[in-house]
Short mmCIF file of C-alpha atoms in Angstrom, two decimals:
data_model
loop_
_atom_site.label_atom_id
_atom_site.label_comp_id
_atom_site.label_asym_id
_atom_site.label_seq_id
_atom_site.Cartn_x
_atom_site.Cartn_y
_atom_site.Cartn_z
CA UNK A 1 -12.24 31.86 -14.50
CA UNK A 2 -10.25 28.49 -14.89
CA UNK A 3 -7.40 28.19 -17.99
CA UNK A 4 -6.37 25.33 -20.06
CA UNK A 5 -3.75 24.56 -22.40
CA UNK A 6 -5.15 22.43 -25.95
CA UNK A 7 -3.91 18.56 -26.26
CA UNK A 8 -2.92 17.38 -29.44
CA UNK A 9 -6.20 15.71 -29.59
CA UNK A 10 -8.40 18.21 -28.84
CA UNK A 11 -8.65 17.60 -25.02
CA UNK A 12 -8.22 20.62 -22.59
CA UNK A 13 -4.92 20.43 -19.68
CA UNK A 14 -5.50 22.27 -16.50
CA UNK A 15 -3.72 25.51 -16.06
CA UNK A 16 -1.56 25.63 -12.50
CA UNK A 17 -4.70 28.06 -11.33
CA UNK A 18 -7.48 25.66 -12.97
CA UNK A 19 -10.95 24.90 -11.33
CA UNK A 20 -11.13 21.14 -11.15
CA UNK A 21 -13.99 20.08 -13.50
CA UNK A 22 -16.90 17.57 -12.55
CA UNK A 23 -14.97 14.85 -14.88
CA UNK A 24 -11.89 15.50 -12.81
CA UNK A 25 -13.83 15.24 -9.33
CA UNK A 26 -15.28 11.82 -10.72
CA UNK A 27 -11.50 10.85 -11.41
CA UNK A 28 -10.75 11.42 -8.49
CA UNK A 29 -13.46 9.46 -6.32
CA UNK A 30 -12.97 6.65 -8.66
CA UNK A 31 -9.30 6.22 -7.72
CA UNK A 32 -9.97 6.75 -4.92
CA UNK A 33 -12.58 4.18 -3.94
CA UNK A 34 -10.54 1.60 -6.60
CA UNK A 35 -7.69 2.24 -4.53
CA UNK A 36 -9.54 1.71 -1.00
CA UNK A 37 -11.50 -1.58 -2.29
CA UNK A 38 -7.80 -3.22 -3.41
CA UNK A 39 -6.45 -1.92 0.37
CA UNK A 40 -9.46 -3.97 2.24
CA UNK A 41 -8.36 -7.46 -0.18
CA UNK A 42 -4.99 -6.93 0.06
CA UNK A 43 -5.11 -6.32 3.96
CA UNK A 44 -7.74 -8.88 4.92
CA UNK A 45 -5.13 -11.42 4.30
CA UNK A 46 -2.53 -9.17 6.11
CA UNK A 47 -4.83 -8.89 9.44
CA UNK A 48 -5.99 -12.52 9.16
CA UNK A 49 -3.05 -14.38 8.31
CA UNK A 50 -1.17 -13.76 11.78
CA UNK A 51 -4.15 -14.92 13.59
CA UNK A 52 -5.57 -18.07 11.57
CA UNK A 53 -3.05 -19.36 8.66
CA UNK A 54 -0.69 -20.61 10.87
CA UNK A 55 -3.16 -22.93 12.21
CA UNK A 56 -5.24 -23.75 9.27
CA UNK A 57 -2.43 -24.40 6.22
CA UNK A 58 0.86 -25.04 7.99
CA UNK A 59 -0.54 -27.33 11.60
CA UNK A 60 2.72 -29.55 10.65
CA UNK A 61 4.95 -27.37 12.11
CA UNK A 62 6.31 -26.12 15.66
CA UNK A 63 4.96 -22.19 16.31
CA UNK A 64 8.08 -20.22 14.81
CA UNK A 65 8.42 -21.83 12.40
CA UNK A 66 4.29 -21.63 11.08
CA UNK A 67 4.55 -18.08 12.12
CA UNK A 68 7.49 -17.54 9.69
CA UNK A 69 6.00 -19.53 7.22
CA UNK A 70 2.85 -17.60 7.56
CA UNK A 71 4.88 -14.12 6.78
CA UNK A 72 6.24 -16.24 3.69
CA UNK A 73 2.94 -15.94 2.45
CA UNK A 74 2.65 -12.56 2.87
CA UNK A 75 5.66 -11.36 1.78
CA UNK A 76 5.03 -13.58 -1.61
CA UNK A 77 2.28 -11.08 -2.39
CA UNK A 78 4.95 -8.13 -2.85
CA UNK A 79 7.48 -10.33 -4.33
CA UNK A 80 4.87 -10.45 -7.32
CA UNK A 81 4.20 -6.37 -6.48
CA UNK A 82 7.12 -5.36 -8.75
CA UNK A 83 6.56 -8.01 -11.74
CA UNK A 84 2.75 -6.67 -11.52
CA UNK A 85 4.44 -2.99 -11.29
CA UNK A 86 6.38 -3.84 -14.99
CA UNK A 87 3.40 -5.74 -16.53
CA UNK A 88 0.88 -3.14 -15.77
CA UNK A 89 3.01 -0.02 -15.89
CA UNK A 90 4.48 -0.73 -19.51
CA UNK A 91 1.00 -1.09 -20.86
CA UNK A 92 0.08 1.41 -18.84
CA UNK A 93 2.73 4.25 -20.06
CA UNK A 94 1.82 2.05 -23.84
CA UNK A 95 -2.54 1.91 -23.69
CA UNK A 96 -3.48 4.23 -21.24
CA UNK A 97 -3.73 4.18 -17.26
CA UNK A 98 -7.50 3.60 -16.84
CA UNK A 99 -7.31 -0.10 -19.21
CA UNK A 100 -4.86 -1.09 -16.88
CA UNK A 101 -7.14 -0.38 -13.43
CA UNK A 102 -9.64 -2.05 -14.84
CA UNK A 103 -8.08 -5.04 -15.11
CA UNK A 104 -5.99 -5.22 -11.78
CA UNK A 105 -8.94 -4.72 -9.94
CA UNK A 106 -10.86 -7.87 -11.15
CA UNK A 107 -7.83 -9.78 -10.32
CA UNK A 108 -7.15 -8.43 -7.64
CA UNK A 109 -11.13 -9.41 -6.44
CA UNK A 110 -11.37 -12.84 -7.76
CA UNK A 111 -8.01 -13.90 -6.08
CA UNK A 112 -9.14 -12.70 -2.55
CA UNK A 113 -12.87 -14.43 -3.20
CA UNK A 114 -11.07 -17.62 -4.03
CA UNK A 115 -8.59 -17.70 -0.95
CA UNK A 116 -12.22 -17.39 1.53
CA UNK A 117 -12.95 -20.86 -0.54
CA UNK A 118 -9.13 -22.69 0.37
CA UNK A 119 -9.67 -25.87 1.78
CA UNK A 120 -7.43 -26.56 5.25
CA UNK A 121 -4.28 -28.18 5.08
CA UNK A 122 -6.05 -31.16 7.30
CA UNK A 123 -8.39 -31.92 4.45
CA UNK A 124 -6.79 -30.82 1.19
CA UNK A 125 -3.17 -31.48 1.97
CA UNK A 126 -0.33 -29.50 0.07
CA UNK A 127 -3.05 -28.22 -2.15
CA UNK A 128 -4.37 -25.71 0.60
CA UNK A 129 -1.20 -23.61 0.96
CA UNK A 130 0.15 -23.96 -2.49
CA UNK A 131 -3.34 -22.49 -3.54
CA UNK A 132 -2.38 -19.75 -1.08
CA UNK A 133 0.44 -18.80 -2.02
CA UNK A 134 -0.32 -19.02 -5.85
CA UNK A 135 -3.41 -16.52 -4.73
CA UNK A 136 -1.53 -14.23 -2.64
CA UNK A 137 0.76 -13.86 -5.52
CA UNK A 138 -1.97 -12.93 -8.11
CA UNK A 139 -3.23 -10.24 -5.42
CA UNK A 140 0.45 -8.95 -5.22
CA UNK A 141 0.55 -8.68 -8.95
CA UNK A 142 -2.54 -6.71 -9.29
CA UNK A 143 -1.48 -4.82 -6.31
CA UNK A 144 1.72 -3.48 -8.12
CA UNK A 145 0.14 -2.08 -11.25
CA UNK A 146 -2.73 -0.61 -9.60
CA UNK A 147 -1.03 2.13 -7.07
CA UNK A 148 0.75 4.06 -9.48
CA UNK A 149 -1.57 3.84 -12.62
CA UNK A 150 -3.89 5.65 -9.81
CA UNK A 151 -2.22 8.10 -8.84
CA UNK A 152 -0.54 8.79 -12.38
CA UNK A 153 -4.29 8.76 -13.44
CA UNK A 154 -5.02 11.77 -10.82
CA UNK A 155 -1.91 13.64 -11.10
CA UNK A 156 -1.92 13.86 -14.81
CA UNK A 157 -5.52 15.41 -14.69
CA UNK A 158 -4.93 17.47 -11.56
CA UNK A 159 -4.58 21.69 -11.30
CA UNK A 160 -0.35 21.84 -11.62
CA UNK A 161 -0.45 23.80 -7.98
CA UNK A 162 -2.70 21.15 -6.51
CA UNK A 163 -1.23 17.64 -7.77
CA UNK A 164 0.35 16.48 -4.55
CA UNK A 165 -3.35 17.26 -2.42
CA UNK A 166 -5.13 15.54 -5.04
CA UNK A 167 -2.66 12.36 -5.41
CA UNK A 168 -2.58 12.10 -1.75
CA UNK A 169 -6.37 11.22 -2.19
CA UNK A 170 -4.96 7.55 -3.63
CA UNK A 171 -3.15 7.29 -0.85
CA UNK A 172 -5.99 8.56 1.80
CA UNK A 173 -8.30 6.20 0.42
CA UNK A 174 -5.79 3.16 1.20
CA UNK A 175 -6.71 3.47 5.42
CA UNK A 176 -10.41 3.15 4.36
CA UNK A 177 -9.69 -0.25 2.94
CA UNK A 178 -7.65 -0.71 5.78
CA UNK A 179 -10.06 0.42 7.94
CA UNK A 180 -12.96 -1.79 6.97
CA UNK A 181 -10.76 -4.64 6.52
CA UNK A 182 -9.48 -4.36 10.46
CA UNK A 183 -12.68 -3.31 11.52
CA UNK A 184 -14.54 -6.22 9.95
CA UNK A 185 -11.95 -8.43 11.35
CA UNK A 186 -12.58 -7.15 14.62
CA UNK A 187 -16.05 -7.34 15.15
CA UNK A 188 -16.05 -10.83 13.58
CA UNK A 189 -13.81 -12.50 15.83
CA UNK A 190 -15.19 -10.52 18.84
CA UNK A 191 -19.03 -11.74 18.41
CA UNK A 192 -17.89 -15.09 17.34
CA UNK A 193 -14.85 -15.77 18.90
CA UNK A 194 -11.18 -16.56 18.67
CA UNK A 195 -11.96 -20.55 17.99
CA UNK A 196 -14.94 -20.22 15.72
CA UNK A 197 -13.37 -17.00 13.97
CA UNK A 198 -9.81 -19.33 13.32
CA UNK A 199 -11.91 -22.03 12.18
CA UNK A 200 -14.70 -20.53 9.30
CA UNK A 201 -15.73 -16.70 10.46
CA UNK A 202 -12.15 -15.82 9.06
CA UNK A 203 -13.54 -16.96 5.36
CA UNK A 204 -16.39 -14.28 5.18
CA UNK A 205 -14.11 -11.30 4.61
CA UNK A 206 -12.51 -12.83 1.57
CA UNK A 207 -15.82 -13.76 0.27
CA UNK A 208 -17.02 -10.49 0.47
CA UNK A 209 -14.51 -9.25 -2.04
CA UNK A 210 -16.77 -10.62 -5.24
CA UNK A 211 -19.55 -7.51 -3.69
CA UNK A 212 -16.78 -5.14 -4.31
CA UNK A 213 -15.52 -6.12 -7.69
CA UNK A 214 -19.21 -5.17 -8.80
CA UNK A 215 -18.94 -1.97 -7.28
CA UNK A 216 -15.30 -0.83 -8.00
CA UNK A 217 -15.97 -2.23 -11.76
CA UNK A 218 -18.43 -0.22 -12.38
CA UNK A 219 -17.16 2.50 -10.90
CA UNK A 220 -14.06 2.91 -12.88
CA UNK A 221 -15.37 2.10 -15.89
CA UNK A 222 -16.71 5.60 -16.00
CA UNK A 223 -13.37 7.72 -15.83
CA UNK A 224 -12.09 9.39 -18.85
CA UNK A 225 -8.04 8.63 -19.30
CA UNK A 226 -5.30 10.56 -18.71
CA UNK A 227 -5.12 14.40 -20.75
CA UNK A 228 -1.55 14.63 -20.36
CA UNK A 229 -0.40 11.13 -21.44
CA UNK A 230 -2.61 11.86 -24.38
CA UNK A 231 -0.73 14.97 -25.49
CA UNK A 232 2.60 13.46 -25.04
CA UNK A 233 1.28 10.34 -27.37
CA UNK A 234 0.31 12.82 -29.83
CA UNK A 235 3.56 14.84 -29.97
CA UNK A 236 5.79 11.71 -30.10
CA UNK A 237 3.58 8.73 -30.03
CA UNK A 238 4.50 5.70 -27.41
CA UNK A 239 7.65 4.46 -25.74
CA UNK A 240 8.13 0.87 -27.25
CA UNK A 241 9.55 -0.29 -24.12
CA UNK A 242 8.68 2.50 -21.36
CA UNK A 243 10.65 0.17 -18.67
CA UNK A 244 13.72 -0.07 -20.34
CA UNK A 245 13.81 3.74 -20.98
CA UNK A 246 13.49 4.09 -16.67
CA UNK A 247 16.09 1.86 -16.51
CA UNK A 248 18.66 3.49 -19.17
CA UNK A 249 17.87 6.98 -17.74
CA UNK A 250 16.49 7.45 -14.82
CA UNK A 251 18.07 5.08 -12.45
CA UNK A 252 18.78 7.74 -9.80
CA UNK A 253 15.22 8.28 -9.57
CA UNK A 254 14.10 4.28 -9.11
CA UNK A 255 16.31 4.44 -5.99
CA UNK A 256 15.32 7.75 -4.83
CA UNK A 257 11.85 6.12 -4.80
CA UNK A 258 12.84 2.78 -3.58
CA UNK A 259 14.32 4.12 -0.41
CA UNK A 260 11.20 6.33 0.08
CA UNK A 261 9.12 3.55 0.10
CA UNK A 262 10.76 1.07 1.48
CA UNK A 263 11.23 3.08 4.84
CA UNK A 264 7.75 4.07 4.99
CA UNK A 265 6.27 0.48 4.11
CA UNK A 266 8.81 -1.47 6.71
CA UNK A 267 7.79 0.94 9.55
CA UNK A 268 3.94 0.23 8.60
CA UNK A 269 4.06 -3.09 8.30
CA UNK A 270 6.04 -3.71 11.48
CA UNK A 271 4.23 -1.65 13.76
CA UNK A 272 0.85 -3.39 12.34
CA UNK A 273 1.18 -6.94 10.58
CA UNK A 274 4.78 -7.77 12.47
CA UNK A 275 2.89 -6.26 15.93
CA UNK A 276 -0.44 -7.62 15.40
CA UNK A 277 1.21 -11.32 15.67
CA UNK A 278 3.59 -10.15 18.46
CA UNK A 279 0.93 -9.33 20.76
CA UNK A 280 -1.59 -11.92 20.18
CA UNK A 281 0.88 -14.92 20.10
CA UNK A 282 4.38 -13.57 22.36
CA UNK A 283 2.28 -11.62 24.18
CA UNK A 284 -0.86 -13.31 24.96
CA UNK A 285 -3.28 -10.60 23.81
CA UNK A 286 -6.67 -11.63 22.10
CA UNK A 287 -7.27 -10.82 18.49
CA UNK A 288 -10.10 -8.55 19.31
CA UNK A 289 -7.92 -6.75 21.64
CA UNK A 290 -5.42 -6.10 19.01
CA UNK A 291 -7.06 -5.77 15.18
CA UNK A 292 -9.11 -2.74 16.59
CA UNK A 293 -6.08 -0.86 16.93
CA UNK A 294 -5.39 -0.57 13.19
CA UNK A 295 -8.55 0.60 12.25
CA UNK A 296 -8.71 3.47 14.85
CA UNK A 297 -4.86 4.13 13.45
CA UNK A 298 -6.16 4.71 10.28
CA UNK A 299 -8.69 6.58 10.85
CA UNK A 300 -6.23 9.25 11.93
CA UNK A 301 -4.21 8.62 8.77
CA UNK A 302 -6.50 9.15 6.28
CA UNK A 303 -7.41 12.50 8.18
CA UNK A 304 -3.84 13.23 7.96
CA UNK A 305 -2.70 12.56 4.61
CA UNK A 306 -4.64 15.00 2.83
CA UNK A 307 -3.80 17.77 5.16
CA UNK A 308 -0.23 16.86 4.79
CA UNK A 309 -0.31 16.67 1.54
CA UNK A 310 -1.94 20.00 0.94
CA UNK A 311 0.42 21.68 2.52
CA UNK A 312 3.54 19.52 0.68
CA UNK A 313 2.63 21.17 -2.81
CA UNK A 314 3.10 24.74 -0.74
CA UNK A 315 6.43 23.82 1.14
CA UNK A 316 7.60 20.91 -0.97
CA UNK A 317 7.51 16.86 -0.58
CA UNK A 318 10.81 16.13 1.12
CA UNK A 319 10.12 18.23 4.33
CA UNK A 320 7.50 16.33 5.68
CA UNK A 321 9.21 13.11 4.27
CA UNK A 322 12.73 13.52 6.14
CA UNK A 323 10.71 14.76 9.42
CA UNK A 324 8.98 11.80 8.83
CA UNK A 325 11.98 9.41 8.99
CA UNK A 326 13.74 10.91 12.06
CA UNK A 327 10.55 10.80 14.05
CA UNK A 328 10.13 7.36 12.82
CA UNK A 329 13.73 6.57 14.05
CA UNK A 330 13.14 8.35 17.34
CA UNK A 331 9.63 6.57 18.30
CA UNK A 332 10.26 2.73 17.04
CA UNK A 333 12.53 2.01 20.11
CA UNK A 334 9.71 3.55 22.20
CA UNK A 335 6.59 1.72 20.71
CA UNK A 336 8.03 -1.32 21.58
CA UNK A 337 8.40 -0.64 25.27
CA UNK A 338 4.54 0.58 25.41
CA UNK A 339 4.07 -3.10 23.62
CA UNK A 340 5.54 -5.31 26.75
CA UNK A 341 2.72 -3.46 29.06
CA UNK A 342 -0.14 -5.63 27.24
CA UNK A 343 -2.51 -2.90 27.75
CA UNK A 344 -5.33 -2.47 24.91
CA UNK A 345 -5.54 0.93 25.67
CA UNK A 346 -2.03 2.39 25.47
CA UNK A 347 -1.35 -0.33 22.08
CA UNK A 348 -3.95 1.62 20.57
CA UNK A 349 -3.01 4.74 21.17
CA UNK A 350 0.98 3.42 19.91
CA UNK A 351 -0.62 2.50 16.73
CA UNK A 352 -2.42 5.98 15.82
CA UNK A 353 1.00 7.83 16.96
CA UNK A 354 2.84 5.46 14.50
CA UNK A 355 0.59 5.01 11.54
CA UNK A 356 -1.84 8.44 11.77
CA UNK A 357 1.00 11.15 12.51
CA UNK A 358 4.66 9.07 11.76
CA UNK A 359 3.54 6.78 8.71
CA UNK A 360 1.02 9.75 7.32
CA UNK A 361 4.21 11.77 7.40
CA UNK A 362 6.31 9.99 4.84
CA UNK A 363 3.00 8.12 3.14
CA UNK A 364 1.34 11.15 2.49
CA UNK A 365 3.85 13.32 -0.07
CA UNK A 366 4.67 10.05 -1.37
CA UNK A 367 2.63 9.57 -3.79
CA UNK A 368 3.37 12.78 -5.89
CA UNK A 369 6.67 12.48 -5.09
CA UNK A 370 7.27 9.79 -6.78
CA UNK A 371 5.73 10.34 -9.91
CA UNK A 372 7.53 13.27 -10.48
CA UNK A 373 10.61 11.66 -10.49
CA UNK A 374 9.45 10.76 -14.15
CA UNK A 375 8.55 12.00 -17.04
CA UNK A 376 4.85 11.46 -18.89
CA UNK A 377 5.86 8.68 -21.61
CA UNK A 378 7.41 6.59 -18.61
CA UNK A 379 5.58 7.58 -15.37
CA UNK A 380 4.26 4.63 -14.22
CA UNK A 381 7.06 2.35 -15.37
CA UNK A 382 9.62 4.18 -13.66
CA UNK A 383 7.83 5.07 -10.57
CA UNK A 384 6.35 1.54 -10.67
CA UNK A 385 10.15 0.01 -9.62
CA UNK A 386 11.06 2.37 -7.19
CA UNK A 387 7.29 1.90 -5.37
CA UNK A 388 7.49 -1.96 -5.57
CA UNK A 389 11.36 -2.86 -5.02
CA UNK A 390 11.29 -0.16 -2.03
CA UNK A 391 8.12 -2.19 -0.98
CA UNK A 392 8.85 -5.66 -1.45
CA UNK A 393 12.44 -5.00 0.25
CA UNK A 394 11.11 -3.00 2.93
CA UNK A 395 7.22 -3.40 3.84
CA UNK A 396 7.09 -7.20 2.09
CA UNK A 397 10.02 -8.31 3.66
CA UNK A 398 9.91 -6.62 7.21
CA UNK A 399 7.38 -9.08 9.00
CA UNK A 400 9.36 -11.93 7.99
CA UNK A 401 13.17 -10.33 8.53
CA UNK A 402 12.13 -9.14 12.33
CA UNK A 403 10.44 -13.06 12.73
CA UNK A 404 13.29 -14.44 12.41
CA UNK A 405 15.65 -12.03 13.94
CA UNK A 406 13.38 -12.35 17.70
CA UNK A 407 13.77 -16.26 17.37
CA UNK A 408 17.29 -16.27 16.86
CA UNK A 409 17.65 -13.33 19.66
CA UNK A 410 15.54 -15.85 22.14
CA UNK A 411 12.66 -13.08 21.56
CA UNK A 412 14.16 -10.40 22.19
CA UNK A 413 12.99 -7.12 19.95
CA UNK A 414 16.38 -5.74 19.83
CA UNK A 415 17.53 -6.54 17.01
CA UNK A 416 13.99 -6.20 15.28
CA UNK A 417 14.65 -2.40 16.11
CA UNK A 418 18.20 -2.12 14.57
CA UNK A 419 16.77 -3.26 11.74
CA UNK A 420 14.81 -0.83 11.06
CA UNK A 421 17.11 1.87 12.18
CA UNK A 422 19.86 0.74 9.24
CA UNK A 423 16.70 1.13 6.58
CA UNK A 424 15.58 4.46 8.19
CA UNK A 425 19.28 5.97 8.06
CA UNK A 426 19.07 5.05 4.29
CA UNK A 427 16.26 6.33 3.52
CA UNK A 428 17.16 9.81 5.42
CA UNK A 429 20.53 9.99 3.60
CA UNK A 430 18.29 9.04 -0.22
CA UNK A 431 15.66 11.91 1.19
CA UNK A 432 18.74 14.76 1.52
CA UNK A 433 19.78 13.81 -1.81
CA UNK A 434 16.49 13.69 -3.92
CA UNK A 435 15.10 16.44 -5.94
CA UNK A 436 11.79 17.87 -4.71
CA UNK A 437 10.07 18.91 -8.22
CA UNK A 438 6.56 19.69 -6.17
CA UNK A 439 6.84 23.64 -7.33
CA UNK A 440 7.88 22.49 -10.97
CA UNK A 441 5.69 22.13 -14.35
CA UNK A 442 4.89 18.35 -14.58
CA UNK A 443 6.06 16.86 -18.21
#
């Protein structure tokens, strides 16, 4: 028979041995598909700016240069991840989590829909990629309140022994965005082809975004908000400024989670956005050759994560995480030499070693982990920092960083590797030090 403990208002807690509760199952699938819908517009610019942007808002300039321009635009969109992050998460720790999802998935939507509608730089001048960029920065800001409002949403509801499987859900749901986003890419650019794809087939994945606003509106419209955020409201009412309370207290914790994201998101990003424009335009691989590796990569990874996340809330978060990092270390070096054989085949099977098993490693306790480096009143203020400035320094960054290290190394990946290697050792030394509270009563 499940327990609960009473909230101050009346609402019922799950014990550490609870049931979950049909409510808490539609919780769930709601943050879950959110979560996945914001992946596919946030990662339909990812997968189709490497192969078309260059070409269609910056034709002015000489390939590196366009290329590195093109990442510019990319990495704006987590630039804005940590102002979204302190927007959203102080009203979130302030209103409640589920106002806040609400309204960074519209924005999210509409700013995807309107970059399928950009004029080329040919036709519109400066317009067309200062439109771009002003878009990718609205997705970036809806981005960074969205991801831990989720999972702060599902953990707060969630059986105490079962928090990091059911968190992990957020982050499972993430490939399937990913997935349909790289999939949709594919198949678009192999039935029409690379020159009609770069010149208007690129558009319809934006476009398709409004469809999905519909959906994911209505979907989260119907989840109740969080029971323990409640309870702590009515014991002590509201943080008047939840972010400066992280800041004044729990400043260990941002870095803690800053380094564990940042080392998960740079290895990501580089071994899929930083590769994806590697092979097509160093290497001379076609697009349709190379965006189907992503989605079979994360197919593996959202089989993974849950599975690894399960058994993180027996055995603890920081296990997987560190074993995660060395392997991540070891294998980097090694993906790169599978790279320079241009073989479809054996880049595929690369990406679902790095992203399904390596990335699903650290990605997967992740989550949980770092929202219990705070408490309640400031969960997704505090945890909101540490999961956007690890990002924005490590996955934002990363594409554009290893860019411009290869063209100033004559294209050589060398030093694209040593970069990652100094963020890794951080990371590894941040992981030894954190505290892993996966056993411990959330407050």
């Amino acid at each position: 028979m499940s327990q609960t403990t009473a909230t101050a208002d009346g609402g019922a807690l799950p014990a550490a041995d609870a049931k979950t509760t049909p409510a808490f199952r539609r919780l769930v699938v709601a943050s879950s598909l959110g979560s996945a819908i914001e992946h596919y517009d946030f990662f339909i610019y990812a997968f189709t700016a490497p192969l078309v942007f260059d070409h269609f808002f910056f034709p002015k300039m000489d390939s590196v240069a366009s290329m590195m321009a093109v990442y510019a635009t990319f990495a704006v969109g987590f630039v804005a991840r940590p102002l979204g992050g302190m927007v959203f998460g102080h009203y979130g720790d302030k209103i409640g989590r589920k106002a806040m999802l609400m309204m960074t998935f519209v924005i999210m939507g509409v700013a995807s829909f309107l970059i399928g509608c950009l004029p080329r730089y040919d036709s519109a001048g400066l317009f067309a990629p200062i439109a771009l960029v002003v878009l990718r920065f609205m997705q970036g800001f809806a981005f960074g309140g969205e991801y831990m409002n989720a999972v702060s949403l599902t953990l707060e509801n969630a059986p105490q022994k079962r928090r990091g499987f059911f968190a992990s859900w957020v982050n499972a749901s993430g490939p399937i965005g990913i997935i349909v986003a790289s999939g949709l890419i594919a198949i678009l650019s192999g039935v029409y082809g690379k020159d009609s794809f770069i010149d208007w087939v690129w558009r319809i994945p934006f476009l398709f975004s409004f469809v999905l606003v519909v959906i994911g509106t209505y979907i989260r419209h119907s989840v109740d908000e969080s029971l323990l955020l409640k309870k702590k409201q009515g014991e002590a009412g509201t943080q008047k400024a939840p972010i400066l309370a992280a800041l004044r207290s729990h400043k260990k914790s941002i870095v803690l989670g800053c380094l564990a994201n940042m080392v998960h998101s740079s290895f990501q990003y580089l071994s899929t956005v930083f590769v994806i424009g590697y092979a097509v335009k160093t290497l001379g691989m076609s697009p349709a050759q190379v965006t189907s590796g992503p989605m079979f990569a994360n197919i593996a990874e959202m089989l993974m994560v849950p599975l690894i996340a399960f058994y993180s809330d027996r055995f603890g978060r920081k296990p997987f995480m560190i074993l995660g990092v060395v392997l991540a270390m070891i294998w980097f070096p090694i993906f790169f030499q599978i790279l320079a054989m241009k073989d479809p085949i054996l880049l595929i099977g690369g990406l679902v070693i790095s992203i399904g098993l390596i990335h699903g490693l650290m990605f997967a306790p992740e989550a949980a982990f770092t929202a219990e480096l705070f408490p309640t009143e400031i969960r997704v203020s505090g945890s909101s920092l540490g999961k956007q400035f690890g990002i924005i320094f490590g996955g934002g960054m990363a594409p554009l960083v290893a860019t411009w290290l290869m063209g100033q190394a004559g294209g050589s990946t060398t030093p694209v590797i040593v970069y990652f290697e100094v963020i890794a050792a951080m990371a590894f030394v941040g992981m030894l030090l954190a505290p892993d509270k996966a056993k411990k009563v959330l407050d």
